[in-house]
Coordinates of C-alpha atoms (C1' of nucleotides) in Angstrom, one line a residue:
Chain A
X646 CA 123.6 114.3 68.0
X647 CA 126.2 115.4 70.3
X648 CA 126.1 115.3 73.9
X649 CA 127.3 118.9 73.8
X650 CA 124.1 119.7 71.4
X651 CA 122.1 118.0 73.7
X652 CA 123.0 119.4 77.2
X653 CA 122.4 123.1 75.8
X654 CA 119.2 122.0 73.9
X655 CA 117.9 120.8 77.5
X656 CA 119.6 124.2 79.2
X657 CA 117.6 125.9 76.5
X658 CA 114.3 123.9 77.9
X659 CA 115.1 125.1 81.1
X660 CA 115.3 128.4 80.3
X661 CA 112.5 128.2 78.6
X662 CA 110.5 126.7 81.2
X663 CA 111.6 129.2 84.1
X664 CA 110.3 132.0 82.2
X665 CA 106.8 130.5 81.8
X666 CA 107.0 129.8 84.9
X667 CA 108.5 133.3 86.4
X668 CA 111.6 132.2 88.0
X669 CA 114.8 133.3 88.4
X670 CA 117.5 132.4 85.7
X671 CA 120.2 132.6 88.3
X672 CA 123.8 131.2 88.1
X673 CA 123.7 128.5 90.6
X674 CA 120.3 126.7 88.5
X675 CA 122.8 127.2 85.4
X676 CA 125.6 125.7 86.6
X677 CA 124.1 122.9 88.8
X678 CA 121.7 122.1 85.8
X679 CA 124.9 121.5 83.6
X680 CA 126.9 119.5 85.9
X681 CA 123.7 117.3 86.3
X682 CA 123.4 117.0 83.0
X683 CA 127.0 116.1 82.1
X684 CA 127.5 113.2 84.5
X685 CA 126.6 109.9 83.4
X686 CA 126.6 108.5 87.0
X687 CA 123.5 109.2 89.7
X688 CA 124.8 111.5 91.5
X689 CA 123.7 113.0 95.1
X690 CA 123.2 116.3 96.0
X691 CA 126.4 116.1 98.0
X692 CA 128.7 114.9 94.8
X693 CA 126.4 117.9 92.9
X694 CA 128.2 120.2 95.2
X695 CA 131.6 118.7 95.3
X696 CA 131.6 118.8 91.5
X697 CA 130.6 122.6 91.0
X698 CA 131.6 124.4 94.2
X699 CA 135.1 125.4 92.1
X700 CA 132.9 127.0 89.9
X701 CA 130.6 128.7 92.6
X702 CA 132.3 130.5 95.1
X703 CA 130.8 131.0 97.9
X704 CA 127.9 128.0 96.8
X705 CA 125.9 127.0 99.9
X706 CA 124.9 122.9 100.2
X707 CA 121.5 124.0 101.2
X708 CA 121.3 125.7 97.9
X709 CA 122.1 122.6 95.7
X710 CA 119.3 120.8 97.5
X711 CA 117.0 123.9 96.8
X712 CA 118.2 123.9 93.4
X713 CA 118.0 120.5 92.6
X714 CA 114.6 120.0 93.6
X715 CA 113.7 123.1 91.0
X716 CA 115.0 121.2 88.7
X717 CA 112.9 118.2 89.6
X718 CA 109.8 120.3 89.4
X719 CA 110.1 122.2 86.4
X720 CA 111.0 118.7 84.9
X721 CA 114.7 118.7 83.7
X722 CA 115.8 116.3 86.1
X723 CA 114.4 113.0 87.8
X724 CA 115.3 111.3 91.0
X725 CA 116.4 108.3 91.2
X726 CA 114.8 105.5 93.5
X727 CA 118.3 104.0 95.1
X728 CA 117.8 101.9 98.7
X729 CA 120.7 103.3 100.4
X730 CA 118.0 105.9 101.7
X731 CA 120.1 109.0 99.9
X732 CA 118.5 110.4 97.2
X733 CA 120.1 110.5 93.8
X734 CA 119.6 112.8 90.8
X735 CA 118.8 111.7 86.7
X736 CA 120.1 114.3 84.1
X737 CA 118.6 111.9 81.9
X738 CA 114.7 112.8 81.8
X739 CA 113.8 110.3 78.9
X740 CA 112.3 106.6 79.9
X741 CA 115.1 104.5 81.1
X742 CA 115.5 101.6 83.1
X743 CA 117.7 100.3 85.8
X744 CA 119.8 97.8 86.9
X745 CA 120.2 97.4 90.7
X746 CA 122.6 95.0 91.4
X747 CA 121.7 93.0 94.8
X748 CA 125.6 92.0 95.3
X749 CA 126.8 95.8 95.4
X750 CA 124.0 97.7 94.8
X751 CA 125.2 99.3 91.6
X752 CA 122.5 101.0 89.4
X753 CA 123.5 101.0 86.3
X754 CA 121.3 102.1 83.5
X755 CA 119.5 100.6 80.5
X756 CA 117.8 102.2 77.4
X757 CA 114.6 101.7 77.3
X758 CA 114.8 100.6 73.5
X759 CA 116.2 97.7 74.5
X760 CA 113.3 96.5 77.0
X761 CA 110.0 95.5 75.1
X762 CA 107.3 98.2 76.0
X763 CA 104.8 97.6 78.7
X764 CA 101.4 98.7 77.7
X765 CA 99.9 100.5 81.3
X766 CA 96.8 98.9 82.7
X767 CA 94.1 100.1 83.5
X768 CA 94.5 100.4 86.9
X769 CA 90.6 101.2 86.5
X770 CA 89.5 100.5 90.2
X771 CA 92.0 102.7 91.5
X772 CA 91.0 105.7 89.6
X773 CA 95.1 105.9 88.8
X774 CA 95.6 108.0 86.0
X775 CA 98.9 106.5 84.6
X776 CA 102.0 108.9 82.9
X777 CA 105.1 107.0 82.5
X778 CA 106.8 104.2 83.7
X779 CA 110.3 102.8 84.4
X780 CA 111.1 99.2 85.2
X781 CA 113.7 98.5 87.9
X782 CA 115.6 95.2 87.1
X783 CA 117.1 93.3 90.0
X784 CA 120.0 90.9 89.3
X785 CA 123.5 90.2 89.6
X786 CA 126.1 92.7 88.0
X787 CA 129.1 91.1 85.9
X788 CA 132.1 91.9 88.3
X789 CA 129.7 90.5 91.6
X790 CA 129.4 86.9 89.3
X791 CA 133.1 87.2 89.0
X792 CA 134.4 84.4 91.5
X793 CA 134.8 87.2 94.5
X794 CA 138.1 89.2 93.2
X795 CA 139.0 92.2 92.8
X796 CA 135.3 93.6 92.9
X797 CA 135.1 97.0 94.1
X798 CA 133.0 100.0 92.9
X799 CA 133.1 103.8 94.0
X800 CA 128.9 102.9 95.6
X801 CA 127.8 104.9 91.9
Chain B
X884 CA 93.4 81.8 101.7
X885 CA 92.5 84.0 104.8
X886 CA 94.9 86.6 105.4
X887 CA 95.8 84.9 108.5
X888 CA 96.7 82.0 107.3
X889 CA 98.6 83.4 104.9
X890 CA 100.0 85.6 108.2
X891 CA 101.6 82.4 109.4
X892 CA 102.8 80.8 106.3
X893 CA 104.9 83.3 106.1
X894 CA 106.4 82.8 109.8
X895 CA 107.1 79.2 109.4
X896 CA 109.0 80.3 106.1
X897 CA 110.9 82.8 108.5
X898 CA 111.6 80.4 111.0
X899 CA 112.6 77.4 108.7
X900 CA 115.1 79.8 106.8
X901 CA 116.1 81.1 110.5
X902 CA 117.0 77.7 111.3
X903 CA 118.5 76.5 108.3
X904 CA 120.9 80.1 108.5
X905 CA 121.6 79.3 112.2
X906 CA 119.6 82.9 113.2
X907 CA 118.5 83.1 116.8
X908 CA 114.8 83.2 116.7
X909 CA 113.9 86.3 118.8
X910 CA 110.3 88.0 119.9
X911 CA 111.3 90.8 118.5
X912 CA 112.1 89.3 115.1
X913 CA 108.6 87.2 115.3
X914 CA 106.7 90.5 116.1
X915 CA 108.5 92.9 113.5
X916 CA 107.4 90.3 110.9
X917 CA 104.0 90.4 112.1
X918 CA 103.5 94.0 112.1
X919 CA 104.9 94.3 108.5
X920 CA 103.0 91.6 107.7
X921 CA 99.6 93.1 109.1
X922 CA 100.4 96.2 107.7
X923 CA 99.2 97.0 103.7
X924 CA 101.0 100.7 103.9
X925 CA 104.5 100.6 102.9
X926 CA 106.0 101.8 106.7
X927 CA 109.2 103.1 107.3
X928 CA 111.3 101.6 110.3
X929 CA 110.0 104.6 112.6
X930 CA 105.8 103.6 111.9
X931 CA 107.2 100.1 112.8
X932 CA 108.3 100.6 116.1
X933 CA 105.9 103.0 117.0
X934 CA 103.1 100.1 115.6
X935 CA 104.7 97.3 118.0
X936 CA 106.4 99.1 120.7
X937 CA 103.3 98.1 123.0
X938 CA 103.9 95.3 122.7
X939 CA 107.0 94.6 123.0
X940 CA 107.9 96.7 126.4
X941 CA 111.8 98.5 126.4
X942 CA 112.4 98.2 122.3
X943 CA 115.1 99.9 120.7
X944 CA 114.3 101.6 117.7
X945 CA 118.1 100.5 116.9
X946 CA 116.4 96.9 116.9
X947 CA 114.0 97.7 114.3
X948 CA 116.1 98.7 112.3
X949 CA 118.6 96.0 112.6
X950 CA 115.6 93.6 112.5
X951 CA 114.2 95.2 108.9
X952 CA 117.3 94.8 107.9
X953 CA 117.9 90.8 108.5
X954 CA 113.8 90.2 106.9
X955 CA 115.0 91.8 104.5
X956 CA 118.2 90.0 103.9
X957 CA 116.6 86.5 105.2
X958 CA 113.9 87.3 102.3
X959 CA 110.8 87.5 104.0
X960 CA 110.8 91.8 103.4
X961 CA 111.7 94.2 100.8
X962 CA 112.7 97.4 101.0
X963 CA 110.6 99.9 98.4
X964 CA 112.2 102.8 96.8
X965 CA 110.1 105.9 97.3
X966 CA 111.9 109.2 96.6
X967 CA 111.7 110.8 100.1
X968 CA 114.6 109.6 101.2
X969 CA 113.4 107.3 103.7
X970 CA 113.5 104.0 103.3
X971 CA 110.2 101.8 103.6
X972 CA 109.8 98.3 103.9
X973 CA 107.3 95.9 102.5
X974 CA 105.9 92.9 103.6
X975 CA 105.0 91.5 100.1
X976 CA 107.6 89.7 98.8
X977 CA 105.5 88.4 95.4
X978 CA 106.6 90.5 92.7
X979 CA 104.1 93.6 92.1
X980 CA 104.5 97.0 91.0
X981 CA 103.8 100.3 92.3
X982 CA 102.1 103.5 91.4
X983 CA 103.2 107.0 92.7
X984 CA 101.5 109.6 92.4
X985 CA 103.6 113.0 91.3
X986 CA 101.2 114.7 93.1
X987 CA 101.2 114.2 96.6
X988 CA 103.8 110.9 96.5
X989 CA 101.0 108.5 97.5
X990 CA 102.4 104.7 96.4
X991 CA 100.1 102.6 95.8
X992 CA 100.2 98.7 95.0
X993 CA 99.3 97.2 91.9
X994 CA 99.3 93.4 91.3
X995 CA 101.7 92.0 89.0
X996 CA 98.2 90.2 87.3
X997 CA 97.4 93.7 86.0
X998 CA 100.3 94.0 83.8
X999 CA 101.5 92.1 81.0
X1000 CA 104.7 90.5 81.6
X1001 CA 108.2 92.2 80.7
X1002 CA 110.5 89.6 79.2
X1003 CA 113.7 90.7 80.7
X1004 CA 116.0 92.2 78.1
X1005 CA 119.3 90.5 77.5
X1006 CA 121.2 93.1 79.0
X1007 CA 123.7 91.1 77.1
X1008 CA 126.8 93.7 76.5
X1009 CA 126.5 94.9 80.6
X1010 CA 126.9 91.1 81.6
X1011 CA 124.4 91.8 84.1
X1012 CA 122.6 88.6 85.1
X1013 CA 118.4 89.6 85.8
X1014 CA 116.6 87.9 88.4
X1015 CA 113.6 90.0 88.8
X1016 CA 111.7 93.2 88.1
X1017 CA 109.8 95.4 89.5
X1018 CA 107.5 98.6 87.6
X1019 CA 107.4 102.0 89.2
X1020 CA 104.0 103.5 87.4
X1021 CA 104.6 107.2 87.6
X1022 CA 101.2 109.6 87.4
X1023 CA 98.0 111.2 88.9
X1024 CA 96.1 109.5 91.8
X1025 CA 92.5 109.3 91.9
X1026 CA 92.2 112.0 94.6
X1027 CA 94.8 114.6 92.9
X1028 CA 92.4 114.6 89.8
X1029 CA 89.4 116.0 91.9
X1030 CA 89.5 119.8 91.6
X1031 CA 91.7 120.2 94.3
X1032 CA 89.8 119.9 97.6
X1033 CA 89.5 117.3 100.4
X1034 CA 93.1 115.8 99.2
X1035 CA 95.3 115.0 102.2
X1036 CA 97.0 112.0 103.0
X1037 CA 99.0 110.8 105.5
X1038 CA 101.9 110.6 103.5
X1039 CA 101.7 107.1 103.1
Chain C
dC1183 C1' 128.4 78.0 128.3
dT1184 C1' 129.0 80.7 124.3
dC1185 C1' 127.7 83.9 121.2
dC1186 C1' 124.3 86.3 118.8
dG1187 C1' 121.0 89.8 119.4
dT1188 C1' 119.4 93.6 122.1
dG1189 C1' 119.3 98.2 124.5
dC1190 C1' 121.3 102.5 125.3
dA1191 C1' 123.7 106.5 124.2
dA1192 C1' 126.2 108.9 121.1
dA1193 C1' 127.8 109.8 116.5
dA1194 C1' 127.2 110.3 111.8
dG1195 C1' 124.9 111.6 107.8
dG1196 C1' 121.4 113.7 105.0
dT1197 C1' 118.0 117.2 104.6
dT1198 C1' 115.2 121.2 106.1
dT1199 C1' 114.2 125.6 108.2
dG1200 C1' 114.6 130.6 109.8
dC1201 C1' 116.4 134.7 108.9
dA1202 C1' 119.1 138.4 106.8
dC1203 C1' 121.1 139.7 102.6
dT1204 C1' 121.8 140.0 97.5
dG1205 C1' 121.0 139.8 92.8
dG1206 C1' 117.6 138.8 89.0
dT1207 C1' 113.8 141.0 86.6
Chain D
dA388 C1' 112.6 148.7 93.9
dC389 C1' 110.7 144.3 94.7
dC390 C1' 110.7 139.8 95.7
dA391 C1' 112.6 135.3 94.6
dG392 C1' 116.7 133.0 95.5
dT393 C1' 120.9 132.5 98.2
dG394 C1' 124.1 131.7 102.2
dC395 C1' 124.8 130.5 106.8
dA396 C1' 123.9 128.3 111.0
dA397 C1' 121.2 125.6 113.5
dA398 C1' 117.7 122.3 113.9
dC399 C1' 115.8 117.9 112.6
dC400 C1' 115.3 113.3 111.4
dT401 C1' 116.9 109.0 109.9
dT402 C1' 120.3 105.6 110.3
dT403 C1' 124.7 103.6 112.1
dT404 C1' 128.1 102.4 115.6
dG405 C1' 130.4 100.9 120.1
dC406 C1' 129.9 98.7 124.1
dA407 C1' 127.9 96.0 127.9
dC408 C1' 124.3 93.0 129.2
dG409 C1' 121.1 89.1 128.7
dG410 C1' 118.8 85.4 126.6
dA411 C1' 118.6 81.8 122.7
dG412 C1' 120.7 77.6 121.2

DNA sequence: CTCCGTGCAAAAGGTTTGCACTGGT
DNA sequence: ACCAGTGCAAACCTTTTGCACGGAG
């Protein structure tokens, strides 16, 4: 499947979903929705807006937050638990994992067929009605166990 | 084991590890720990010093955060990832999970008894090197299931 | 006595809000 | 034509930084 299959099967989704839900099919959720999707990193809403305002005159920033958190609500798009107290956006909406390195912080990702699955308790007392999960892995990335050269990275 | 003495287990271990890293042991260090000790919630630097500013007379909010910071780094903290953009701290430092609630963002504990263990992929081709894990349950709290009345909370 | 840690004020981000206007439906 | 969605500016809130003072070691 190619990625180019996939982004306009999940812009299709979208589209979809607005309409059951009655909202707007505007340019700015089109666009944002495919940059999002296209980026492999976790990006903020300010790199968002760095990365379509060429193709949005005019774009506001206060619309990419608007926009994004649409997206997070109709379910196309996840955010991203990072500590540096920024939120982040996922264009990747199936089960994943991450990698949070405690050197540099990167958060990398990982498949989640590659983790063994966790069958959800109970959490019977708590009356918790369970959905999904994702597993946040702490640890040391490779180039931070590298004997301290030449280890820099863009913060993800 | 009283939750007291458990209380000042954990400042001995703060004050040997302050020792052994040559860190000035201050009151406000000591009380910070106390309070996010004390405190089950998972509070954000700002409930902190509003928790033990009468007690300590003339803090700086700048000190709470600078504290957090060092408990944090010193081991004795963690920081939890909750997808408002504002970082929280927790005084638990045993491995556990959490469950959010997609409803009204409520995180709640769970005890890493209640779920079966993960055995930590070998994230072999990434070279990352895992240390420790953490599950982020994702679903429906026990109060958002009620047909929609009496369901505030103070944010948590 | 020497610094590390603190307090204060100010700056720096990130995110939200109010309001008028515009563009989807 | 109506109303949701956008743009703009300003407000807001959290977090960081620079600097001088004071207290821990």
């Amino acid at each position: 499947m190619s990625a180019s299959f996939e982004a306009s099967r999940r812009m299709a989704e979208f589209e979809r979903e607005c309409r059951r839900r009655g909202l707007s099919l505007t340019v700015q959720r089109r666009v944002i929705l495919e940059e999002l999707i296209a980026r492999r990193d976790h990006p903020t809403a300010d790199q968002i807006y760095e990365g379509v305002k060429g193709r949005l005159p005019g774009l506001s920033r206060t619309t990419v937050y608007r926009v994004l958190e649409t997206l997070v609500e109709v379910g196309v798009a996840h955010k991203v638990l990072h500590h540096d107290a920024v939120v982040r956006f996922d264009g990747v909406t199936e089960r994943h994992h991450h990698l949070i390195c405690l050197e540099c912080d990167r958060l990398i990702d990982l498949e989640d067929s590659l983790v063994p699955d966790v069958h959800p308790p109970d959490a019977g007392p708590t009356g918790f009605s369970i959905r999904d999960y994702s597993i946040t892995f702490t640890g040391i990335c490779a180039s931070c166990q590298q004997p301290a050269e030449r280890r820099r990275w863009q913060s993800n």
